[in-house]
Coordinates of C-alpha atoms in Angstrom, one line a residue:
Chain A
M66 CA 0.0 0.0 0.0
T67 CA 1.1 3.6 -0.7
A68 CA 0.8 5.3 2.6
E69 CA 0.4 8.8 1.2
T70 CA -2.5 8.0 -1.1
G71 CA -4.2 5.0 0.6
K72 CA -4.1 3.3 -2.9
M73 CA -3.7 -0.4 -2.7
T74 CA -3.1 -3.2 -5.1
V75 CA -6.2 -5.3 -5.0
G76 CA -6.6 -8.7 -6.5
F77 CA -10.1 -9.9 -7.7
I78 CA -10.9 -13.5 -8.5
G79 CA -14.3 -14.4 -9.9
L80 CA -15.9 -12.0 -12.3
G81 CA -19.4 -13.3 -12.5
I82 CA -22.3 -10.8 -12.5
M83 CA -21.7 -9.7 -8.9
G84 CA -17.9 -9.8 -9.2
Q85 CA -17.8 -7.6 -12.3
Y86 CA -19.7 -4.8 -10.6
M87 CA -17.8 -5.1 -7.4
A88 CA -14.4 -5.1 -9.1
G89 CA -15.5 -2.1 -11.1
H90 CA -16.2 -0.1 -8.0
I91 CA -12.8 -0.8 -6.7
L92 CA -11.2 0.3 -9.9
D93 CA -13.3 3.4 -9.9
V94 CA -11.9 4.7 -6.7
G95 CA -8.3 4.4 -8.1
H96 CA -6.9 1.2 -6.6
V97 CA -4.7 -0.9 -8.8
L98 CA -6.7 -4.0 -9.7
R99 CA -5.4 -7.3 -10.8
V100 CA -7.9 -9.8 -12.0
F101 CA -8.4 -13.5 -12.8
N102 CA -11.4 -15.4 -13.9
R103 CA -11.9 -18.9 -15.3
S104 CA -13.5 -17.5 -18.5
R105 CA -11.1 -14.6 -19.6
H106 CA -13.8 -12.9 -21.7
K107 CA -15.6 -11.7 -18.5
A108 CA -12.5 -9.7 -17.6
E109 CA -12.4 -7.8 -20.9
A110 CA -14.5 -4.8 -19.9
L111 CA -12.5 -4.3 -16.7
V112 CA -9.1 -4.7 -18.5
D113 CA -10.3 -2.0 -21.0
R114 CA -10.9 0.2 -18.0
G115 CA -7.4 -0.4 -16.6
A116 CA -7.4 -3.7 -14.7
V117 CA -4.4 -5.9 -15.1
W118 CA -5.1 -9.4 -16.3
C119 CA -3.2 -12.3 -14.7
D120 CA -2.9 -15.7 -16.3
N121 CA -3.5 -17.6 -13.1
L122 CA -4.9 -16.8 -9.7
G123 CA -1.5 -17.4 -8.0
D124 CA -0.1 -14.4 -10.0
V125 CA -3.0 -12.3 -8.7
A126 CA -2.2 -13.3 -5.1
A127 CA 1.5 -12.8 -5.4
E128 CA 1.3 -9.0 -6.1
C129 CA -1.5 -7.8 -3.9
D130 CA -2.2 -6.1 -0.6
V131 CA -5.7 -7.5 -0.5
V132 CA -7.1 -10.4 -2.5
I133 CA -10.9 -10.6 -2.9
S134 CA -12.7 -13.7 -4.3
I135 CA -16.3 -14.4 -5.1
V136 CA -16.8 -17.7 -6.9
G137 CA -19.6 -20.3 -7.1
Y138 CA -19.4 -23.1 -4.7
P139 CA -17.5 -24.1 -1.6
A140 CA -15.5 -26.6 -3.7
D141 CA -14.3 -23.6 -5.9
V142 CA -13.4 -21.7 -2.7
E143 CA -11.4 -24.6 -1.4
E144 CA -9.6 -25.0 -4.7
I145 CA -8.6 -21.3 -5.2
Y146 CA -7.4 -20.9 -1.6
L147 CA -6.0 -24.3 -0.6
S148 CA -4.7 -26.1 -3.7
P149 CA -1.0 -26.0 -4.7
G150 CA -0.2 -22.7 -6.5
G151 CA -3.4 -21.2 -5.1
I152 CA -4.0 -18.0 -3.1
L153 CA -2.4 -19.2 0.2
D154 CA 0.6 -20.7 -1.6
R155 CA 1.3 -17.4 -3.4
A156 CA 0.0 -14.6 -1.2
R157 CA 2.7 -12.2 0.0
D158 CA 3.5 -11.5 3.6
G159 CA 0.8 -9.4 5.4
A160 CA -1.8 -9.7 2.7
I161 CA -5.5 -9.8 3.7
L162 CA -7.5 -12.4 1.9
I163 CA -11.3 -11.9 1.7
D164 CA -13.7 -14.5 0.4
M165 CA -17.1 -13.0 -0.4
T166 CA -18.6 -16.2 -1.8
T167 CA -21.5 -17.6 0.1
S168 CA -19.7 -20.7 1.4
S169 CA -19.3 -23.0 4.3
P170 CA -18.4 -21.5 7.8
D171 CA -16.3 -24.6 8.4
L172 CA -14.2 -24.0 5.3
A173 CA -13.9 -20.3 6.2
R174 CA -12.4 -21.4 9.6
R175 CA -9.9 -23.8 7.9
I176 CA -8.8 -21.1 5.5
A177 CA -8.4 -18.6 8.3
D178 CA -6.4 -21.1 10.4
R179 CA -4.0 -21.8 7.6
A180 CA -3.7 -18.1 6.7
A181 CA -2.9 -17.3 10.4
A182 CA -0.2 -20.1 10.4
Q183 CA 1.5 -18.3 7.5
G184 CA 1.2 -14.8 9.0
L185 CA -1.7 -13.8 6.7
S186 CA -5.2 -12.8 7.5
A187 CA -8.3 -14.3 6.0
L188 CA -11.8 -12.8 6.3
D189 CA -15.1 -14.5 5.3
A190 CA -17.4 -11.7 4.0
P191 CA -20.5 -13.0 2.1
V192 CA -23.0 -10.4 0.9
S193 CA -26.7 -10.0 0.4
G194 CA -28.4 -7.7 -2.0
G195 CA -27.8 -9.5 -5.2
E196 CA -27.0 -8.0 -8.6
G197 CA -28.9 -4.8 -7.8
G198 CA -26.9 -4.4 -4.6
A199 CA -23.6 -5.1 -6.3
K200 CA -24.3 -2.6 -9.1
A201 CA -25.4 0.1 -6.7
A202 CA -22.6 -0.6 -4.2
A203 CA -25.4 -1.2 -1.7
L204 CA -24.6 -4.7 -0.5
A205 CA -25.0 -5.9 3.1
I206 CA -21.6 -7.4 4.0
M207 CA -21.3 -9.9 6.9
V208 CA -17.8 -10.4 8.0
G209 CA -16.0 -13.0 10.2
G210 CA -12.4 -13.0 11.2
D211 CA -9.7 -11.1 13.0
P212 CA -10.8 -7.6 14.1
D213 CA -7.6 -5.9 13.0
A214 CA -7.9 -7.4 9.5
F215 CA -11.5 -6.3 9.5
A216 CA -10.5 -2.7 10.5
A217 CA -7.9 -2.7 7.7
A218 CA -10.3 -4.0 5.1
R219 CA -13.3 -1.8 6.2
P220 CA -12.5 1.0 3.7
L221 CA -12.7 -1.6 0.9
F222 CA -15.9 -3.0 2.1
E223 CA -17.4 0.5 2.2
I224 CA -16.7 0.9 -1.4
L225 CA -18.9 -2.2 -2.1
G226 CA -21.7 -2.0 0.5
K227 CA -24.0 0.1 2.5
T228 CA -24.1 -2.1 5.7
V229 CA -20.8 -3.6 6.9
S230 CA -21.0 -5.7 10.0
H231 CA -18.2 -7.6 11.9
M232 CA -20.0 -10.6 13.3
G233 CA -17.3 -12.4 15.2
P234 CA -14.4 -14.8 14.5
A235 CA -13.6 -16.6 11.3
G236 CA -16.8 -18.3 10.0
S237 CA -19.1 -15.8 11.6
G238 CA -19.8 -14.0 8.3
Q239 CA -20.8 -17.2 6.7
H240 CA -22.9 -18.2 9.7
T241 CA -24.7 -14.8 9.5
K242 CA -25.4 -15.4 5.8
M243 CA -26.7 -18.8 6.6
A244 CA -29.1 -17.3 9.2
N245 CA -30.3 -15.0 6.5
Q246 CA -30.9 -17.8 4.0
I247 CA -32.7 -19.8 6.7
A248 CA -35.1 -17.0 7.2
I249 CA -35.6 -16.6 3.5
A250 CA -36.3 -20.3 3.0
S251 CA -39.4 -20.6 5.1
T252 CA -40.6 -17.1 4.3
M253 CA -40.6 -18.2 0.6
V254 CA -42.6 -21.3 1.6
G255 CA -45.1 -19.0 3.4
V256 CA -45.4 -16.6 0.4
C257 CA -46.0 -19.4 -2.0
E258 CA -48.5 -21.3 0.2
C259 CA -50.4 -18.1 0.7
L260 CA -50.7 -17.5 -3.0
A261 CA -51.4 -21.1 -3.9
Y262 CA -54.2 -21.1 -1.3
A263 CA -55.6 -17.8 -2.6
K264 CA -55.7 -19.1 -6.2
A265 CA -57.2 -22.5 -5.2
A266 CA -59.9 -20.7 -3.1
G267 CA -60.9 -18.6 -6.1
L268 CA -59.5 -15.3 -4.7
S269 CA -57.7 -12.8 -6.8
Q270 CA -54.0 -13.4 -6.0
A271 CA -53.2 -9.7 -6.6
A272 CA -56.0 -8.5 -4.3
T273 CA -54.8 -11.0 -1.7
L274 CA -51.2 -9.6 -1.9
D275 CA -52.6 -6.1 -1.4
V276 CA -54.4 -7.1 1.8
V277 CA -51.9 -9.4 3.2
G278 CA -49.1 -7.0 2.4
T279 CA -50.5 -4.4 4.8
G280 CA -50.2 -6.5 8.0
A281 CA -48.3 -9.0 10.0
A282 CA -47.8 -11.4 7.0
S283 CA -45.9 -8.7 5.1
S284 CA -42.3 -9.3 4.1
F285 CA -39.7 -8.1 1.6
L286 CA -40.2 -11.4 -0.4
L287 CA -44.0 -11.1 -0.4
K288 CA -43.8 -7.6 -1.8
G289 CA -40.9 -8.2 -4.1
L290 CA -41.5 -11.7 -5.4
G291 CA -45.3 -12.0 -4.8
P292 CA -46.2 -9.9 -7.9
K293 CA -43.8 -12.0 -10.0
I294 CA -45.5 -15.2 -8.8
V295 CA -48.9 -13.7 -9.7
A296 CA -47.5 -12.9 -13.2
E297 CA -45.9 -16.3 -13.5
D298 CA -42.6 -14.6 -14.1
F299 CA -39.9 -17.0 -13.0
S300 CA -36.8 -15.2 -14.4
P301 CA -34.0 -15.5 -12.0
G302 CA -33.0 -12.7 -9.5
F303 CA -31.5 -15.5 -7.4
F304 CA -31.0 -19.0 -9.0
I305 CA -32.7 -21.9 -7.4
H306 CA -29.6 -24.1 -7.7
H307 CA -27.6 -21.5 -5.8
F308 CA -30.2 -21.3 -3.1
V309 CA -30.2 -25.1 -2.8
K310 CA -26.4 -24.9 -2.3
D311 CA -26.8 -22.4 0.5
M312 CA -29.6 -24.4 2.3
S313 CA -27.4 -27.5 2.1
I314 CA -24.5 -25.7 3.8
A315 CA -26.8 -24.4 6.5
L316 CA -28.3 -27.9 7.1
E317 CA -24.9 -29.4 7.4
E318 CA -23.7 -26.8 9.9
A319 CA -26.9 -27.1 11.9
E320 CA -26.6 -30.9 12.0
A321 CA -23.0 -30.5 13.3
M322 CA -24.4 -28.2 16.0
Q323 CA -27.2 -30.8 16.8
L324 CA -29.8 -28.3 15.8
S325 CA -32.8 -29.6 14.0
L326 CA -34.3 -27.1 11.4
P327 CA -37.4 -28.8 10.0
G328 CA -38.6 -25.7 8.1
L329 CA -35.3 -25.4 6.3
A330 CA -35.2 -29.1 5.6
L331 CA -38.7 -28.9 4.0
A332 CA -37.8 -25.9 1.9
R333 CA -34.7 -27.7 0.6
K334 CA -36.8 -30.7 -0.2
L335 CA -39.3 -28.7 -2.2
Y336 CA -36.5 -26.7 -4.1
R337 CA -34.6 -29.9 -4.8
Q338 CA -37.7 -31.4 -6.4
L339 CA -37.8 -28.3 -8.7
V340 CA -34.1 -28.8 -9.6
E341 CA -34.9 -32.4 -10.5
E342 CA -37.7 -31.2 -12.7
G343 CA -35.3 -28.9 -14.6
F344 CA -36.1 -25.6 -12.9
G345 CA -32.8 -24.9 -11.2
E346 CA -32.0 -22.0 -13.5
E347 CA -35.2 -20.2 -12.6
G348 CA -35.6 -17.7 -9.8
T349 CA -36.5 -18.7 -6.2
Q350 CA -40.1 -17.5 -6.7
A351 CA -40.6 -20.5 -8.9
L352 CA -41.2 -22.4 -5.7
I353 CA -44.9 -21.8 -6.5
R354 CA -44.5 -24.7 -9.0
A355 CA -44.2 -27.1 -6.0
Y356 CA -48.0 -26.5 -5.4
A357 CA -49.5 -28.9 -7.8
G358 CA -51.7 -27.4 -10.5
I359 CA -51.4 -23.8 -9.3
V360 CA -49.2 -22.6 -12.1
G361 CA -50.7 -22.3 -15.6
G362 CA -54.3 -21.8 -14.4
N363 CA -55.3 -25.5 -14.2
H364 CA -55.5 -25.8 -10.4
A365 CA -57.5 -28.5 -8.7
A366 CA -60.1 -26.3 -7.0
Chain B
M232 CA -82.0 3.2 10.1
T233 CA -82.9 6.9 10.4
A234 CA -82.4 8.2 6.8
E235 CA -81.8 11.8 7.8
T236 CA -79.0 11.1 10.2
G237 CA -77.5 7.9 9.0
K238 CA -77.7 6.6 12.6
M239 CA -78.4 2.9 12.9
T240 CA -79.1 0.5 15.6
V241 CA -76.1 -1.8 15.7
G242 CA -75.9 -5.0 17.7
F243 CA -72.5 -6.2 19.0
I244 CA -72.0 -9.8 20.2
G245 CA -68.6 -10.7 21.7
L246 CA -66.9 -8.2 23.9
G247 CA -63.4 -9.6 24.2
I248 CA -60.4 -7.3 24.0
M249 CA -60.9 -6.7 20.2
G250 CA -64.7 -6.5 20.5
Q251 CA -64.7 -3.9 23.3
Y252 CA -62.6 -1.5 21.3
M253 CA -64.6 -2.1 18.1
A254 CA -68.0 -1.6 19.8
G255 CA -66.7 1.5 21.5
H256 CA -65.8 3.1 18.2
I257 CA -69.3 2.4 16.9
L258 CA -70.8 4.0 20.0
D259 CA -68.4 7.0 19.6
V260 CA -69.9 8.0 16.2
G261 CA -73.4 8.1 17.7
H262 CA -75.0 4.8 16.5
V263 CA -77.4 3.1 19.0
L264 CA -75.5 0.1 20.3
R265 CA -77.1 -3.1 21.7
V266 CA -74.6 -5.5 23.2
F267 CA -74.5 -9.1 24.5
N268 CA -71.5 -11.1 25.8
R269 CA -71.2 -14.4 27.6
S270 CA -69.6 -12.7 30.6
R271 CA -71.7 -9.6 31.4
H272 CA -69.0 -7.8 33.2
K273 CA -67.1 -7.2 30.0
A274 CA -70.1 -5.0 28.8
E275 CA -70.1 -2.7 31.8
A276 CA -67.8 0.0 30.5
L277 CA -69.8 0.2 27.3
V278 CA -73.1 0.2 29.1
D279 CA -71.7 3.1 31.3
R280 CA -71.1 4.9 28.0
G281 CA -74.6 4.4 26.7
A282 CA -74.8 0.9 25.2
V283 CA -77.9 -1.1 25.8
W284 CA -77.4 -4.5 27.5
C285 CA -79.5 -7.4 26.2
D286 CA -80.0 -10.5 28.2
N287 CA -79.5 -12.8 25.3
L288 CA -78.2 -12.6 21.8
G289 CA -81.6 -13.1 20.2
D290 CA -82.7 -9.9 21.8
V291 CA -79.8 -8.1 20.2
A292 CA -80.6 -9.4 16.8
A293 CA -84.3 -8.7 17.0
E294 CA -83.9 -4.9 17.2
C295 CA -80.9 -4.1 15.0
D296 CA -80.2 -2.9 11.5
V297 CA -76.8 -4.5 11.6
V298 CA -75.5 -7.2 13.9
I299 CA -71.8 -7.6 14.3
S300 CA -70.2 -10.6 16.0
I301 CA -66.6 -11.4 17.0
V302 CA -66.3 -14.5 19.2
G303 CA -63.7 -17.2 19.7
Y304 CA -64.0 -20.3 17.6
P305 CA -66.1 -21.6 14.6
A306 CA -68.2 -23.6 17.1
D307 CA -69.2 -20.3 18.8
V308 CA -70.0 -18.7 15.5
E309 CA -72.1 -21.7 14.5
E310 CA -74.0 -21.5 17.8
I311 CA -74.7 -17.8 17.9
Y312 CA -75.9 -17.8 14.2
L313 CA -77.6 -21.1 13.6
S314 CA -78.9 -22.4 17.0
P315 CA -82.6 -22.0 17.9
G316 CA -83.2 -18.5 19.3
G317 CA -79.9 -17.4 17.7
I318 CA -79.2 -14.5 15.4
L319 CA -80.8 -16.0 12.2
D320 CA -83.9 -17.0 14.1
R321 CA -84.4 -13.5 15.6
A322 CA -83.0 -11.0 13.1
R323 CA -85.5 -8.6 11.6
D324 CA -86.2 -8.3 7.9
G325 CA -83.5 -6.6 5.9
A326 CA -80.8 -6.8 8.6
I327 CA -77.2 -7.2 7.7
L328 CA -75.3 -9.8 9.8
I329 CA -71.5 -9.4 10.0
D330 CA -69.3 -12.0 11.5
M331 CA -65.8 -10.7 12.2
T332 CA -64.5 -13.8 14.0
T333 CA -61.6 -15.6 12.2
S334 CA -63.6 -18.7 11.3
S335 CA -64.2 -21.3 8.7
P336 CA -65.0 -20.2 5.1
D337 CA -67.3 -23.2 4.8
L338 CA -69.3 -22.1 7.8
A339 CA -69.5 -18.5 6.4
R340 CA -71.0 -19.8 3.2
R341 CA -73.6 -21.9 5.2
I342 CA -74.6 -18.9 7.3
A343 CA -74.8 -16.7 4.1
D344 CA -77.0 -19.3 2.4
R345 CA -79.4 -19.5 5.2
A346 CA -79.5 -15.8 5.6
A347 CA -80.3 -15.3 1.9
A348 CA -83.1 -17.9 2.1
Q349 CA -84.6 -15.7 4.9
G350 CA -84.2 -12.4 3.0
L351 CA -81.2 -11.4 5.2
S352 CA -77.6 -10.6 4.2
A353 CA -74.6 -12.1 5.9
L354 CA -71.0 -11.0 5.4
D355 CA -67.9 -12.7 6.7
A356 CA -65.4 -9.9 7.6
P357 CA -62.4 -11.2 9.6
V358 CA -59.7 -8.7 10.5
S359 CA -56.0 -8.4 11.0
G360 CA -54.2 -5.9 13.1
G361 CA -54.8 -7.3 16.6
E362 CA -55.5 -5.4 19.8
G363 CA -53.5 -2.4 18.6
G364 CA -55.4 -2.2 15.3
A365 CA -58.7 -2.6 17.1
K366 CA -57.9 0.2 19.6
A367 CA -56.6 2.6 16.9
A368 CA -59.5 1.8 14.5
A369 CA -56.8 0.7 12.0
L370 CA -57.7 -2.9 11.3
A371 CA -57.5 -4.5 7.9
I372 CA -60.9 -5.9 7.2
M373 CA -61.4 -8.7 4.6
V374 CA -64.9 -9.1 3.5
G375 CA -66.8 -11.8 1.7
G376 CA -70.5 -11.8 0.6
D377 CA -73.1 -9.9 -1.4
P378 CA -71.7 -6.7 -2.9
D379 CA -74.8 -4.7 -2.1
A380 CA -74.7 -5.7 1.6
F381 CA -70.9 -4.9 1.5
A382 CA -71.7 -1.4 0.1
A383 CA -74.3 -0.8 2.8
A384 CA -72.0 -2.0 5.6
R385 CA -68.9 -0.2 4.3
P386 CA -69.4 3.0 6.4
L387 CA -69.4 0.8 9.5
F388 CA -66.3 -1.0 8.4
E389 CA -64.6 2.3 7.9
I390 CA -65.3 3.2 11.5
L391 CA -63.3 0.1 12.6
G392 CA -60.5 -0.2 10.0
K393 CA -58.0 1.5 7.7
T394 CA -58.1 -1.0 4.9
V395 CA -61.5 -2.5 3.8
S396 CA -61.4 -5.0 1.0
H397 CA -64.3 -6.8 -0.6
M398 CA -62.7 -10.1 -1.7
G399 CA -65.6 -12.0 -3.4
P400 CA -68.6 -14.0 -2.5
A401 CA -69.5 -15.5 1.0
G402 CA -66.4 -17.1 2.5
S403 CA -63.9 -15.0 0.6
G404 CA -63.2 -12.8 3.6
Q405 CA -62.3 -15.9 5.7
H406 CA -60.3 -17.4 2.8
T407 CA -58.3 -14.2 2.6
K408 CA -57.6 -14.3 6.4
M409 CA -56.5 -17.9 5.9
A410 CA -54.1 -16.9 3.2
N411 CA -52.7 -14.3 5.6
Q412 CA -52.3 -16.8 8.4
I413 CA -50.6 -19.3 6.0
A414 CA -48.0 -16.7 5.1
I415 CA -47.5 -15.9 8.8
A416 CA -47.1 -19.6 9.8
S417 CA -44.0 -20.3 7.7
T418 CA -42.6 -16.8 8.1
M419 CA -42.6 -17.4 11.9
V420 CA -40.8 -20.7 11.3
G421 CA -38.2 -18.9 9.2
V422 CA -37.7 -16.2 11.9
C423 CA -37.3 -18.7 14.7
E424 CA -35.0 -21.0 12.7
C425 CA -32.8 -18.0 11.8
L426 CA -32.5 -17.0 15.4
A427 CA -32.0 -20.5 16.7
Y428 CA -29.2 -21.0 14.2
A429 CA -27.6 -17.7 15.1
K430 CA -27.5 -18.6 18.7
A431 CA -26.3 -22.1 18.2
A432 CA -23.5 -20.7 15.9
G433 CA -22.4 -18.3 18.6
L434 CA -23.5 -15.2 16.8
S435 CA -25.2 -12.3 18.6
Q436 CA -28.9 -12.7 17.9
A437 CA -29.4 -9.0 18.1
A438 CA -26.6 -8.3 15.6
T439 CA -28.0 -11.0 13.3
L440 CA -31.4 -9.4 13.4
D441 CA -29.9 -6.0 12.5
V442 CA -28.1 -7.4 9.4
V443 CA -30.8 -9.8 8.3
G444 CA -33.4 -7.1 8.8
T445 CA -31.8 -4.9 6.1
G446 CA -32.3 -7.3 3.2
A447 CA -34.4 -10.0 1.5
A448 CA -35.0 -11.9 4.7
S449 CA -36.8 -8.9 6.3
S450 CA -40.4 -9.2 7.4
F451 CA -42.9 -7.5 9.7
L452 CA -42.5 -10.6 12.0
L453 CA -38.7 -10.6 12.0
K454 CA -38.7 -6.9 13.0
G455 CA -41.7 -7.0 15.3
L456 CA -41.2 -10.3 17.1
G457 CA -37.5 -11.0 16.5
P458 CA -36.5 -8.6 19.4
K459 CA -39.0 -10.3 21.7
I460 CA -37.5 -13.7 20.9
V461 CA -34.0 -12.3 21.6
A462 CA -35.3 -11.0 25.0
E463 CA -37.2 -14.3 25.6
D464 CA -40.4 -12.2 26.1
F465 CA -43.2 -14.6 25.2
S466 CA -46.1 -12.4 26.4
P467 CA -49.0 -12.8 24.0
G468 CA -49.7 -10.4 21.2
F469 CA -51.5 -13.3 19.5
F470 CA -52.2 -16.5 21.5
I471 CA -50.7 -19.7 20.2
H472 CA -53.9 -21.6 20.8
H473 CA -55.8 -19.1 18.6
F474 CA -53.2 -19.5 15.9
V475 CA -53.5 -23.3 16.0
K476 CA -57.2 -22.9 15.5
D477 CA -56.6 -20.7 12.4
M478 CA -54.0 -23.1 10.9
S479 CA -56.4 -26.0 11.4
I480 CA -59.2 -24.3 9.5
A481 CA -56.8 -23.4 6.7
L482 CA -55.5 -27.0 6.5
E483 CA -59.0 -28.4 6.4
E484 CA -60.0 -26.0 3.6
A485 CA -56.9 -26.8 1.7
E486 CA -57.5 -30.5 2.0
A487 CA -61.0 -30.0 0.7
M488 CA -59.4 -28.2 -2.3
Q489 CA -56.9 -31.0 -2.8
L490 CA -54.1 -28.5 -2.1
S491 CA -51.1 -29.8 -0.1
L492 CA -49.5 -27.1 2.2
P493 CA -46.5 -28.9 3.8
G494 CA -45.1 -25.7 5.3
L495 CA -48.4 -24.9 7.1
A496 CA -48.7 -28.5 8.2
L497 CA -45.2 -28.3 9.7
A498 CA -45.9 -25.0 11.5
R499 CA -49.1 -26.4 13.0
K500 CA -47.2 -29.5 14.2
L501 CA -44.6 -27.4 15.9
Y502 CA -47.2 -25.1 17.5
R503 CA -49.4 -28.0 18.6
Q504 CA -46.4 -29.5 20.4
L505 CA -46.1 -26.2 22.3
V506 CA -49.7 -26.3 23.3
E507 CA -49.2 -29.9 24.6
E508 CA -46.3 -28.6 26.6
G509 CA -48.5 -25.9 28.2
F510 CA -47.5 -22.9 26.2
G511 CA -50.8 -22.2 24.4
E512 CA -51.3 -19.0 26.3
E513 CA -48.0 -17.6 25.2
G514 CA -47.5 -15.4 22.1
T515 CA -46.7 -16.9 18.7
Q516 CA -43.1 -15.8 19.0
A517 CA -42.7 -18.6 21.6
L518 CA -42.2 -20.9 18.6
I519 CA -38.5 -20.5 19.4
R520 CA -39.1 -23.0 22.2
A521 CA -39.5 -25.7 19.5
Y522 CA -35.8 -25.4 18.8
A523 CA -34.4 -27.6 21.5
G524 CA -32.1 -25.9 24.0
I525 CA -32.2 -22.5 22.4
V526 CA -34.3 -20.8 25.0
G527 CA -32.6 -20.3 28.4
G528 CA -29.1 -20.2 27.2
N529 CA -28.3 -23.9 27.5
H530 CA -28.1 -24.7 23.7
A531 CA -26.3 -27.7 22.4
A532 CA -23.5 -25.9 20.5

């Protein structure tokens, strides 16, 4: 880092929809940005704006003050951090490593432990807010790990998000994201069952949403996804197959804590059924499909 | 009704917490109010303010332009409307009968059918908003039944509530309330599982609520009841045993429509367990007790 300017060299690994926006914000404030992505073409717009392309992720890690990753699955996180030639093998002394993928708390702790053993700091910092939040730099960022590393990384987080919370030691960011996904899982079940019932009972689903949205049953999902369900618009804001991944991580962690979460288990069962039926690339509101005959107007009532 | 003044004689049956406030608002605007309640002492404050006590509900019905009821269970509704000497036996020609109890859509249709055969009108008009909404005349009122009777009763509804919606034929008000309770049921499961997980994972429940409450997992219940769960305050805003009644009505109706609602079935199972354990008089937020070891600080993690 250049002390006079606060400018850092930041590595960014994973340039999906979210990652491209997030990396762009970091570039915009003047940090040096080194990027790597499995598919190079997703880096092109950033390279045109001044980002430095690296041919492998080890080369990103080797030159950076901070390395940020946001990839798909825990297996991808494990590979980029822990495999030979990966981030931990190549990171330079004192670097801060930040994984923003929604991933396993247990894996986050393993990465943080190995980082600490090497004199590095690793933070787990998953986000919520989706594509819109990434684009508008309005993400909620839930961070686990060493408080000093958090304090050092905070200015970077504030470039990307509106709410930045340090939740505790390594893994706590992921645990918080899991708690978030757990609340979403059963709330989606409630929204879909409400609308499935309304349709079967011959009510106007839209009028039902209007009434139900004024009171105790109201939720961000009811108001945001309810109208899409009524319109049978299943385009993805958040992919079902990603949500199933998240629910599986949460269920595994809960099991390890001897905590039974039957609502979450039910939601995963319903969503897994949809994946099996070929709807994994639809948005989470397509859960309404689990209520036989409700979609397409041919309901049983 | 006196045409010049718009003043009516209104009967009110059922002076529980909600009913007392609602009847008071009707009295306040100057209508003649005739009241009956199983326990007479609950009518005293209203009688002091000018309401007319009737020794039985038939005597209420015999003298009123409009009869409003809000009692406990569908069995109570059936008794006051359909038993000999009850409301339908004694109501005068042209009267409008309004049941505001959360009750069965099927029973609402039966009452409306019998009323119509006698030249009377019956509306089902359950509410949401609870004690606070009743006190502030800010209820949401969901109405089913004949549109002309609804139009005639609308000024009365507007004395009691902020949102008044005609949802369709007889039973539609109850169906809408059921849709509302269905959304609440699984949302409560989500809120409790979120907080149970947070505690088991060693997170601050309060900090988790702060973060989760900013995004897609946010809901009226998370924000309203979440802090009570964190404080282990299980005082009733809405009694568990009333909620179990509502969920049972909804499940019966859904079954009759060949609609499977596994989230609702799960919520009822968890809440019924709490009733069996003696917690039926607690508020719905006590669902957190279903997550073994989370309440009282002795969790398994």
